[in-house]
Coordinates of C-alpha atoms in Angstrom, one line a residue:
X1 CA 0.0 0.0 0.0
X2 CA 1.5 3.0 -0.9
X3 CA -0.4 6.2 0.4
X4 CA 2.1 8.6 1.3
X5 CA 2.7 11.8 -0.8
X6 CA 6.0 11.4 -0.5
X7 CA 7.2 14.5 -2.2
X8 CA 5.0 16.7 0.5
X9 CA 6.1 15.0 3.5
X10 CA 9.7 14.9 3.1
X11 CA 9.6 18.7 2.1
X12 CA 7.8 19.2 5.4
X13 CA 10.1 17.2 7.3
X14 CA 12.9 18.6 5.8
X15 CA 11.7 22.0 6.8
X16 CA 11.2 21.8 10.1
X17 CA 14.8 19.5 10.8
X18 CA 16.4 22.5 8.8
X19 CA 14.5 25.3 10.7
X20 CA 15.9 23.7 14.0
X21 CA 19.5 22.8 12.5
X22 CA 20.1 26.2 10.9
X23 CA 18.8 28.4 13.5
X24 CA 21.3 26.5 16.4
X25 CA 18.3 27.7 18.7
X26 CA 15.6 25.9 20.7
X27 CA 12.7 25.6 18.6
X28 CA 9.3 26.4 20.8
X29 CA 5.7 24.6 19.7
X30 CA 2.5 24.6 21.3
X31 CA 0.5 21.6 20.1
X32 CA -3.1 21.7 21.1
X33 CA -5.2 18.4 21.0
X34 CA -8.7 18.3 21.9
X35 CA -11.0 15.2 22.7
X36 CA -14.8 14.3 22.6
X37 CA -16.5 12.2 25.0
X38 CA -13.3 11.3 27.0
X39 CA -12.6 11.2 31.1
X40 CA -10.3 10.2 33.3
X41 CA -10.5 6.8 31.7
X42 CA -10.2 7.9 28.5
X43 CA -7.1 10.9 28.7
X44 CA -4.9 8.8 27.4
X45 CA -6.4 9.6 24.3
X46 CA -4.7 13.5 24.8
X47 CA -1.8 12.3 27.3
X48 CA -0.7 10.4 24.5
X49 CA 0.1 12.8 22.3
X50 CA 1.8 14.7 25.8
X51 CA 4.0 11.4 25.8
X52 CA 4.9 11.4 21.8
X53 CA 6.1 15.2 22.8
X54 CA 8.5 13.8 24.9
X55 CA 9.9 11.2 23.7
X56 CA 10.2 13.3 19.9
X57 CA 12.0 16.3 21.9
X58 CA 14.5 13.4 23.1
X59 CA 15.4 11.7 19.9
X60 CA 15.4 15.5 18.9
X61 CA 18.3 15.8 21.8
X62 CA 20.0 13.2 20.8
X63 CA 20.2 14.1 17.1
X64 CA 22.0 17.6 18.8
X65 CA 18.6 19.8 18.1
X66 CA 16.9 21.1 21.0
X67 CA 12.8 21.2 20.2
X68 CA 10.7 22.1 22.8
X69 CA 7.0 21.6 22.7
X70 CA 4.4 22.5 25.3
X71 CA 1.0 20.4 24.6
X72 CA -2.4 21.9 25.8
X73 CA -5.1 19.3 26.1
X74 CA -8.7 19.7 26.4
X75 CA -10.8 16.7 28.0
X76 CA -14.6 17.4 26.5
X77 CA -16.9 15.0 28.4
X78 CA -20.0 14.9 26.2
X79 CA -20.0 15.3 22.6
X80 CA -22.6 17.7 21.3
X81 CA -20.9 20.4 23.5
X82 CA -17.7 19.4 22.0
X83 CA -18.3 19.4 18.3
X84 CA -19.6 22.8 19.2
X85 CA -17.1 24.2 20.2
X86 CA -14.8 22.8 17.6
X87 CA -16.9 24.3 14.9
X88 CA -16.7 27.3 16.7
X89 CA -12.9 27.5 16.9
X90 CA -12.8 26.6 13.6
X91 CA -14.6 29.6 12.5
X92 CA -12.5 32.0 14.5
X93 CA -9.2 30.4 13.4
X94 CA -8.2 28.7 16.7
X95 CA -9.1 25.2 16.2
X96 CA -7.0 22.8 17.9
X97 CA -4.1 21.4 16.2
X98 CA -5.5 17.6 16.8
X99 CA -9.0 17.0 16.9
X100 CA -9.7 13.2 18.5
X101 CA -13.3 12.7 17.0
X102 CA -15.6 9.6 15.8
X103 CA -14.8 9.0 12.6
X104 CA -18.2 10.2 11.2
X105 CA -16.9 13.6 11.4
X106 CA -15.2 14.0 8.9
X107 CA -17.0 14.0 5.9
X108 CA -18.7 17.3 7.2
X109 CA -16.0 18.6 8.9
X110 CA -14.0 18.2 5.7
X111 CA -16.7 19.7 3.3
X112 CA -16.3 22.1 6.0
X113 CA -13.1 23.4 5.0
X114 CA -11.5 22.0 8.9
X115 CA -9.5 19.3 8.1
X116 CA -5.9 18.8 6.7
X117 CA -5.6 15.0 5.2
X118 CA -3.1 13.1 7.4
X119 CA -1.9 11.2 4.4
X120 CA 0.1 14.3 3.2
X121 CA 2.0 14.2 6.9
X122 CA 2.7 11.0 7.1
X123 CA 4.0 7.9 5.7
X124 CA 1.5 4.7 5.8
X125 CA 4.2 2.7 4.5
X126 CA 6.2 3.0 7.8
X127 CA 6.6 2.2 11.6
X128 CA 4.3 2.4 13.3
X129 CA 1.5 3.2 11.1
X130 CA 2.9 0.6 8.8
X131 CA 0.4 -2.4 11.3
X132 CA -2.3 0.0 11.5
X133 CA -5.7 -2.6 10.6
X134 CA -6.4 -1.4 6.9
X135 CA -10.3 -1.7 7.7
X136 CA -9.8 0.8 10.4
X137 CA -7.5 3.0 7.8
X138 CA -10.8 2.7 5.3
X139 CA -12.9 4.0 7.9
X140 CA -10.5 6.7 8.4
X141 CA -10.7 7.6 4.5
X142 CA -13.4 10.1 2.9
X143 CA -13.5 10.8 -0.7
X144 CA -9.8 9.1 -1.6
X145 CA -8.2 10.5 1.1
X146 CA -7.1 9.5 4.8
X147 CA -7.6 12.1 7.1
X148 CA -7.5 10.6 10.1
X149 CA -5.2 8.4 11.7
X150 CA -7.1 5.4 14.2
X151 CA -7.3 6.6 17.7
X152 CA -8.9 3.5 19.0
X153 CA -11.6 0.9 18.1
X154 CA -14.1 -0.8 20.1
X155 CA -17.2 -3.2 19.4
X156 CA -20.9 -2.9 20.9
X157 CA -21.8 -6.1 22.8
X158 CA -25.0 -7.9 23.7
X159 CA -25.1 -8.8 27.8
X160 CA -26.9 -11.2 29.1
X161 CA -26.3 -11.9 33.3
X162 CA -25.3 -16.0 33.6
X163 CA -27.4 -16.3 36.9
X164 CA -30.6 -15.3 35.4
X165 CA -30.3 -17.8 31.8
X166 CA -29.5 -20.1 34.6
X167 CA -32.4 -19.8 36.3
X168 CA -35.1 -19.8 33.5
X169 CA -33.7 -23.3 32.5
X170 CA -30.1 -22.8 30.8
X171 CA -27.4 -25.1 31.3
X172 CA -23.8 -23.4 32.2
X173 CA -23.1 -25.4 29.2
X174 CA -25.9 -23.7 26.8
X175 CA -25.0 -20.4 28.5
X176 CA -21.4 -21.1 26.9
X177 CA -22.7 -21.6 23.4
X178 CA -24.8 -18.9 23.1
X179 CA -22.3 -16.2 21.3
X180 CA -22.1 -19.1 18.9
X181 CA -26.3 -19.7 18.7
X182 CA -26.2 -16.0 18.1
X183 CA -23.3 -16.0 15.3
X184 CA -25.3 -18.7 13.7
X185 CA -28.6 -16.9 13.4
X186 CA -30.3 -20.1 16.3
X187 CA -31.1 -17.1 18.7
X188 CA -32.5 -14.2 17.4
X189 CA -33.8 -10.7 19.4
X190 CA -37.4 -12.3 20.0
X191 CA -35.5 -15.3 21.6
X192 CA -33.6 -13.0 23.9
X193 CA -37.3 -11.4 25.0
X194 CA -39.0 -14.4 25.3
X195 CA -36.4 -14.8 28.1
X196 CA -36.2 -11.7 30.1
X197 CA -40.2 -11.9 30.3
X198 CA -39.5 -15.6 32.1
X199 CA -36.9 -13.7 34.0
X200 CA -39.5 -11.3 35.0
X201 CA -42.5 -13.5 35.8
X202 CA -40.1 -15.6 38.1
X203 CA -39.2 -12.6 39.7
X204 CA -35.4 -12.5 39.1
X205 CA -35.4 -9.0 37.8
X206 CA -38.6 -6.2 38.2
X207 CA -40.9 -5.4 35.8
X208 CA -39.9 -3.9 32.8
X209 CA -36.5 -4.2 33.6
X210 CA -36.1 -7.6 31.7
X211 CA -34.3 -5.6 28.8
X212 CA -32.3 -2.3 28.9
X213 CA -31.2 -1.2 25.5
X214 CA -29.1 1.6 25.3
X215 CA -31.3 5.0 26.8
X216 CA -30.1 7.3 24.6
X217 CA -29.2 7.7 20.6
X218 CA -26.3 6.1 19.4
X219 CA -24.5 4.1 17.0
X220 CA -26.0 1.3 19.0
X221 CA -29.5 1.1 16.9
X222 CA -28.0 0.9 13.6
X223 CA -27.1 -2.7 15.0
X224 CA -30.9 -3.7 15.2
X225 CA -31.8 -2.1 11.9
X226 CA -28.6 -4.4 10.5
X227 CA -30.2 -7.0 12.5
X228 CA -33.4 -6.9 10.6
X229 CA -31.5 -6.7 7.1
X230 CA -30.7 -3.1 6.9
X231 CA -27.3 -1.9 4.6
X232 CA -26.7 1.2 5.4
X233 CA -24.5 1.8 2.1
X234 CA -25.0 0.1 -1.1
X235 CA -22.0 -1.1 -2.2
X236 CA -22.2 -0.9 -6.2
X237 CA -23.1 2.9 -6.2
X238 CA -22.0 4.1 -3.0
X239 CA -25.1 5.6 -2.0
X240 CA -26.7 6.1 1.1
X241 CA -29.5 3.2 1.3
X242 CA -32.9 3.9 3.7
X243 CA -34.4 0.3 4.0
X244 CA -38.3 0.6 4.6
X245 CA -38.8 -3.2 5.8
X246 CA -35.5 -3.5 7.9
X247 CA -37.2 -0.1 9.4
X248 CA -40.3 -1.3 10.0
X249 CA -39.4 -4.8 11.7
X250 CA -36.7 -2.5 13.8
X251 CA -39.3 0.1 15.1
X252 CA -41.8 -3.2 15.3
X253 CA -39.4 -4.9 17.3
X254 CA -39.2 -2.3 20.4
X255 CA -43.3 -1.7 20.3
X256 CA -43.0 -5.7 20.8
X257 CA -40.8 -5.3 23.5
X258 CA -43.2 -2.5 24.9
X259 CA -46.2 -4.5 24.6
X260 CA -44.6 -7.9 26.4
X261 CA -43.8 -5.7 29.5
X262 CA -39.7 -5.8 29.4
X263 CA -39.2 -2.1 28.6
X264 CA -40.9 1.0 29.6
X265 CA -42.6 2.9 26.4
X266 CA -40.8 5.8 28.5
X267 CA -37.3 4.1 28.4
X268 CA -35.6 6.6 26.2
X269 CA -34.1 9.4 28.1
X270 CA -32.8 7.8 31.0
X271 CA -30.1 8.3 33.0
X272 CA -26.4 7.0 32.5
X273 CA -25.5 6.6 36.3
X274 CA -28.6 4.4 36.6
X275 CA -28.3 2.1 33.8
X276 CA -24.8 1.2 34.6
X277 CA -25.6 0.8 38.5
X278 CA -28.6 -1.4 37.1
X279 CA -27.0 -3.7 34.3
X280 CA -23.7 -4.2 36.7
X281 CA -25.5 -5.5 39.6
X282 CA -27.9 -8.1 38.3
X283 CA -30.8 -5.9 37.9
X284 CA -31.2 -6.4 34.0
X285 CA -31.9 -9.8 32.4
X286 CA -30.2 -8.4 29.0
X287 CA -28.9 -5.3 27.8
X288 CA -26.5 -4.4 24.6
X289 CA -23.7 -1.7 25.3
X290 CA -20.0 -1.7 24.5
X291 CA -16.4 -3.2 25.5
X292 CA -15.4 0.3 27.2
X293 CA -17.8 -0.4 29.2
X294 CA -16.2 -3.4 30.7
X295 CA -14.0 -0.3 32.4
X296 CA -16.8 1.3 34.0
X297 CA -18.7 -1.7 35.8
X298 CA -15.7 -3.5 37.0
X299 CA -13.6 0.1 38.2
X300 CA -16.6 2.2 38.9
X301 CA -19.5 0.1 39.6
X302 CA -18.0 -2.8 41.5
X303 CA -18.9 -5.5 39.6
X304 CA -16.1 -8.7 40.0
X305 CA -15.7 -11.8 38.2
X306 CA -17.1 -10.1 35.1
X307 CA -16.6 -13.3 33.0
X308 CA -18.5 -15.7 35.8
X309 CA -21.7 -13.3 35.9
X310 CA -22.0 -11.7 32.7
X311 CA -21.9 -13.7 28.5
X312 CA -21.9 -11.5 25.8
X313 CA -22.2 -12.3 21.8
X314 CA -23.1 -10.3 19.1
X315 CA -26.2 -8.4 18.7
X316 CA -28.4 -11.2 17.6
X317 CA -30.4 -11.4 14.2
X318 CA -33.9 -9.8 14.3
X319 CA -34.8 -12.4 11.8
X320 CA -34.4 -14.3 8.6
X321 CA -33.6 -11.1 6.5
X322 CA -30.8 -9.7 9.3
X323 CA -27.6 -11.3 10.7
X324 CA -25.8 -11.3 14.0
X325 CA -23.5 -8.2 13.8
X326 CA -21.6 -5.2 16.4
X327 CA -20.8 -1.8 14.9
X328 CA -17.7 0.0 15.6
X329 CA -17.3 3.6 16.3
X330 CA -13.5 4.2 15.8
X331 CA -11.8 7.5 17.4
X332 CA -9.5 9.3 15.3
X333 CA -6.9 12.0 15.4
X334 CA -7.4 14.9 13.0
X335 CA -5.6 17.7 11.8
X336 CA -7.2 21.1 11.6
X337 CA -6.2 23.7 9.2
X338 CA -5.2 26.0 12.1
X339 CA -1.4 27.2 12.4
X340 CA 1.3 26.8 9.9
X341 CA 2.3 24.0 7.9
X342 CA 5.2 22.8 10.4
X343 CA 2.7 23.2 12.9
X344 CA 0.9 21.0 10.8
X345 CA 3.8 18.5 10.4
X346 CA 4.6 18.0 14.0
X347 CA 1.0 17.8 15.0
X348 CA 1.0 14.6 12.5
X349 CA 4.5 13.4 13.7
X350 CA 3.3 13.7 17.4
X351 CA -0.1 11.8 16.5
X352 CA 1.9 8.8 14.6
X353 CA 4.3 8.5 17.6
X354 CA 1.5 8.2 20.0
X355 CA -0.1 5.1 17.5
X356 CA 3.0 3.1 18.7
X357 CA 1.4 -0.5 20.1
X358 CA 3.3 0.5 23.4
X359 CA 1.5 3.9 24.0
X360 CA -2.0 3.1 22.5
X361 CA -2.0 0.1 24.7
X362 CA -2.2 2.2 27.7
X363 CA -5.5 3.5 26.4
X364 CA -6.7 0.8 24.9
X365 CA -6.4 -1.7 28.9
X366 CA -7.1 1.6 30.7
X367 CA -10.7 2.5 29.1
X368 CA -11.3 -0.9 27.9
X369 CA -10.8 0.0 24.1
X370 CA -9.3 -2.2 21.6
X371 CA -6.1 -2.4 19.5
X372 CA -5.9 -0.6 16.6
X373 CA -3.1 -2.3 15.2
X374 CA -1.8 -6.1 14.8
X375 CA 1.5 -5.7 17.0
X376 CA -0.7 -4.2 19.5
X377 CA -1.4 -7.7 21.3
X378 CA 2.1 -8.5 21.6
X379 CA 2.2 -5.6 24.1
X380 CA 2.8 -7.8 27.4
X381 CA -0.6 -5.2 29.3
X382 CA -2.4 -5.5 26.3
X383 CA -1.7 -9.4 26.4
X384 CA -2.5 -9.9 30.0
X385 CA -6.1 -8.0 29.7
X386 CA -8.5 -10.9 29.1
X387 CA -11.3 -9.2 28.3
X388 CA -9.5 -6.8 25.6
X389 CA -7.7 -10.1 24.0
X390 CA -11.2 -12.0 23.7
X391 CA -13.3 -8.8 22.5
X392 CA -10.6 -8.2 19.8
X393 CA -10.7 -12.1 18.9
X394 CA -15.0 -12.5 18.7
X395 CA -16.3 -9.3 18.3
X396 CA -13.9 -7.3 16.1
X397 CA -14.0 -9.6 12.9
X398 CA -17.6 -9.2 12.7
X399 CA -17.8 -5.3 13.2
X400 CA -18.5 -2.5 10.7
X401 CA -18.8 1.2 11.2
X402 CA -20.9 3.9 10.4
X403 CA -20.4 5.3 6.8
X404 CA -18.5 8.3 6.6
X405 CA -20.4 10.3 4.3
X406 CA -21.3 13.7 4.5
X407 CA -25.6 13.7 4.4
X408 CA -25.7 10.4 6.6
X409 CA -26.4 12.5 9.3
X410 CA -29.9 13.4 7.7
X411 CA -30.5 9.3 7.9
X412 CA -29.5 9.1 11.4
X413 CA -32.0 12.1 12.5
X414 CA -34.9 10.5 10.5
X415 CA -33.9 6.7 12.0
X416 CA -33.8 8.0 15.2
X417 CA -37.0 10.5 15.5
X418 CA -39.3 7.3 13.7
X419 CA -37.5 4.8 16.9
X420 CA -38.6 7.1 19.3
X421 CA -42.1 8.1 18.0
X422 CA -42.9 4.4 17.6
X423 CA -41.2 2.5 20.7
X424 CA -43.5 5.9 23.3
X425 CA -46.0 5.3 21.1
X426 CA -46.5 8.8 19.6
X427 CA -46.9 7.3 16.2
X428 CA -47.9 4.0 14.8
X429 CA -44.6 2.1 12.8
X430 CA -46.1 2.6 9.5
X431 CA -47.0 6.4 10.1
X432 CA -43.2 6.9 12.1
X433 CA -41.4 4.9 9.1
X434 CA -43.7 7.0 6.6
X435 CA -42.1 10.1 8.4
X436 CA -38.6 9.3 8.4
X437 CA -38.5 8.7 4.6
X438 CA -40.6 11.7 3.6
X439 CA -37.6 13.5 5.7
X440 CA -34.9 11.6 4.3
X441 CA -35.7 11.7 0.7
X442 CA -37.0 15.6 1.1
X443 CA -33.3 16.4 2.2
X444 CA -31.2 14.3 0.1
X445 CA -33.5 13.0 -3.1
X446 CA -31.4 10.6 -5.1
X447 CA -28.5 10.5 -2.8
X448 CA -30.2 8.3 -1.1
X449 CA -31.7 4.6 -2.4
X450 CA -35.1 3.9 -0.8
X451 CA -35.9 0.2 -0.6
X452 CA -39.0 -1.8 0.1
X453 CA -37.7 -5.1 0.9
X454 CA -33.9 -5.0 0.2
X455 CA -33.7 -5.9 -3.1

């Protein structure tokens, strides 16, 4: 694979080595990196880049070159108030140097006029970007270019809590097989709420509690429209696709849920702190959620012997159209358009030394992310986390991501405001499907391929 505009690269390179050779004079930076929907488990996604700075001003030493960079970082917990204030900043010129932001950003953020392409910084070719997964590099890519580099991956999971499969008749031996009864298309969504309603009539978990989806939007729910047969891109022309039957059997399958008792019609809306308290301690028959959050119920929510209490699998088939499947929402570092070209340069230097298997480790064990490269799991903490080994083993493989085009947000919005007009009850699934594709096809007309039964 050969990516790199070499011609670009080593003349920026060679600028900046010169500019520090010539001048015999410490050479001062200030890298900024901002990150979205990161916390204390997460700042390694920004310390990272603190400890590239380092270790680049030491080989700098060492080559007889003194560089000095000061790195400002910018934890943003939430993401709506963080994509706000990036647009923001990019208006007024003060952007951060390295944006870390899901990877669905960038087609408007690069129509936008934000975004540098990493491939002109960088060489794909070489160490360490050179073990980089490709299919994270393609999810990194918009319109024939890379302009991001992968910050981490993960995969959303399906939960189920062993004690309670147990007690509505499973074996610990059927318990065991299940991610493979779900890979296989043998147990399907309405198989998973035929059993939290046994889990609820027997009084294991309280009513309406059988199943606790995720409570607010997310990537999550294009897993059940996947589930019920849904492509989300079609792969001949590229186009956006709106699936009317995988809609319909998706919004049909939470009013089912609804209607057999094992989710509130109010569910949406909820609160974080609640679910995670409820799904950690046994108080949920089945929920779907991701590996991070493996991080937060075994340091945050005291949950122990993870493995003995809780099985996951895939999100299972809705039915015979749909297939077991987990989507992944990849981070990535991205360079704004702010500051100067060598500003440019070493923002892209800094961000390629921080995707060394060593340092992206320390992310990827402490917030319960996964590698996003292959050396990664010869890192001896990578190696030693079980739960980040197995997840990149079973789930990973089977993972795609979001597309990264531009007008997908205008699907997302109409998917989203039909699921919750349907699962409360506002509207009926034909009227609340009915809505979504007036809206879809009003905003984007033929960019968009409506189908009635996925042909």
């Amino acid at each position: 694979m050969t990516i790199l505009k070499k011609t670009t690269v080593l003349a920026v390179a060679g600028a900046l080595l010169s500019g520090a050779a010539s001048a015999a004079i410490a050479e001062d930076y200030t890298i900024s990196v901002w990150a979205g929907g990161s916390g204390d488990e997460s700042d390694y996604r920004v310390k990272a880049i603190e400890i590239a700075a380092d270790l680049y001003e030491r080989e700098a030493a060492i080559r007889g070159e003194e560089v000095n960079i000061t790195v400002e970082t910018q934890l943003f917990s939430g993401w709506d108030d963080f994509k706000q204030a990036v647009t923001l900043a990019a208006e007024s010129g003060t952007a951060p140097n390295i944006i870390v932001s899901g990877h669905e950003d960038i087609g408007p953020w690069v129509q936008a006029g934000i975004l540098r392409p990493v491939e002109d910084y960088v060489d794909f070719d070489a160490w360490p970007l050179n073990q980089l997964y490709e299919n994270l590099i393609q999810v990194s890519s918009y319109d024939g270019k890379i302009w991001g580099i992968p910050q981490d991956a993960e995969s959303r999971v399906f939960f189920f809590w062993r004690e309670h499969l147990e007690a509505v008749g499973y074996s610990k031996e059927e318990i065991d097989a299940l991610p493979k009864k779900v890979l296989d298309g043998e147990y399907t969504l309405y198989s998973m709420l035929d059993d939290v309603k046994k889990m609820q009539d027997a009084g294991l978990v309280e009513e309406a509690k059988g199943f606790m989806p995720r409570i607010s939007n997310g990537p999550d729910y294009w897993q059940f429209y996947q589930s019920f047969g849904g492509e989300m891109v079609d792969e001949e022309s590229g186009k956006l696709v709106f699936d009317k039957q995988a809609l319909t059997d998706m919004y049909q399958f939470f009013v089912d849920a609804v209607d057999k008792g094992v989710v509130p019609a109010t569910y949406l809306g909820g609160d974080w702190d609640t679910w995670h308290g409820a799904v950690s301690s046994g108080k949920a028959g089945a929920w779907h959620g991701g590996t991070w959050h493996y991080a937060q119920w075994t340091q945050k929510n005291g949950l122990d012997d993870f493995f003995g209490k809780i099985v996951y699998t895939l999100i299972p088939a809705g039915n015979e159209r749909g297939r077991a499947n987990a989507i992944t929402h990849p981070l990535v570092y991205l360079l704004s358009n702010t500051g100067t070209d060598d500003d440019a340069a070493l923002a892209a230097e800094l961000v390629s030394i921080a995707s060394e298997p060593r340092i992206n480790a320390l992310h990827a064990v402490k917030s319960s992310h996964l590698a996003i490269g292959r050396e990664e799991i010869n890192v001896p903490l990578y190696a030693e986390s079980r739960w980040a080994t197995e997840a990149t083993e079973n789930l990973l493989p089977h993972a795609n991501a979001l597309p990264n085009d531009a007008d997908f947000g205008v699907v997302w919005t109409a998917m989203y405001k039909g699921l919750e007009a349907s699962w409360t009850g506002v509207s009926s699934v034909a009227d609340a499907v009915e809505a979504a594709e007036q809206s879809v096809v009003s905003a984007l007309g033929d960019k968009v391929i409506v189908r009635d039964g996925g042909m």
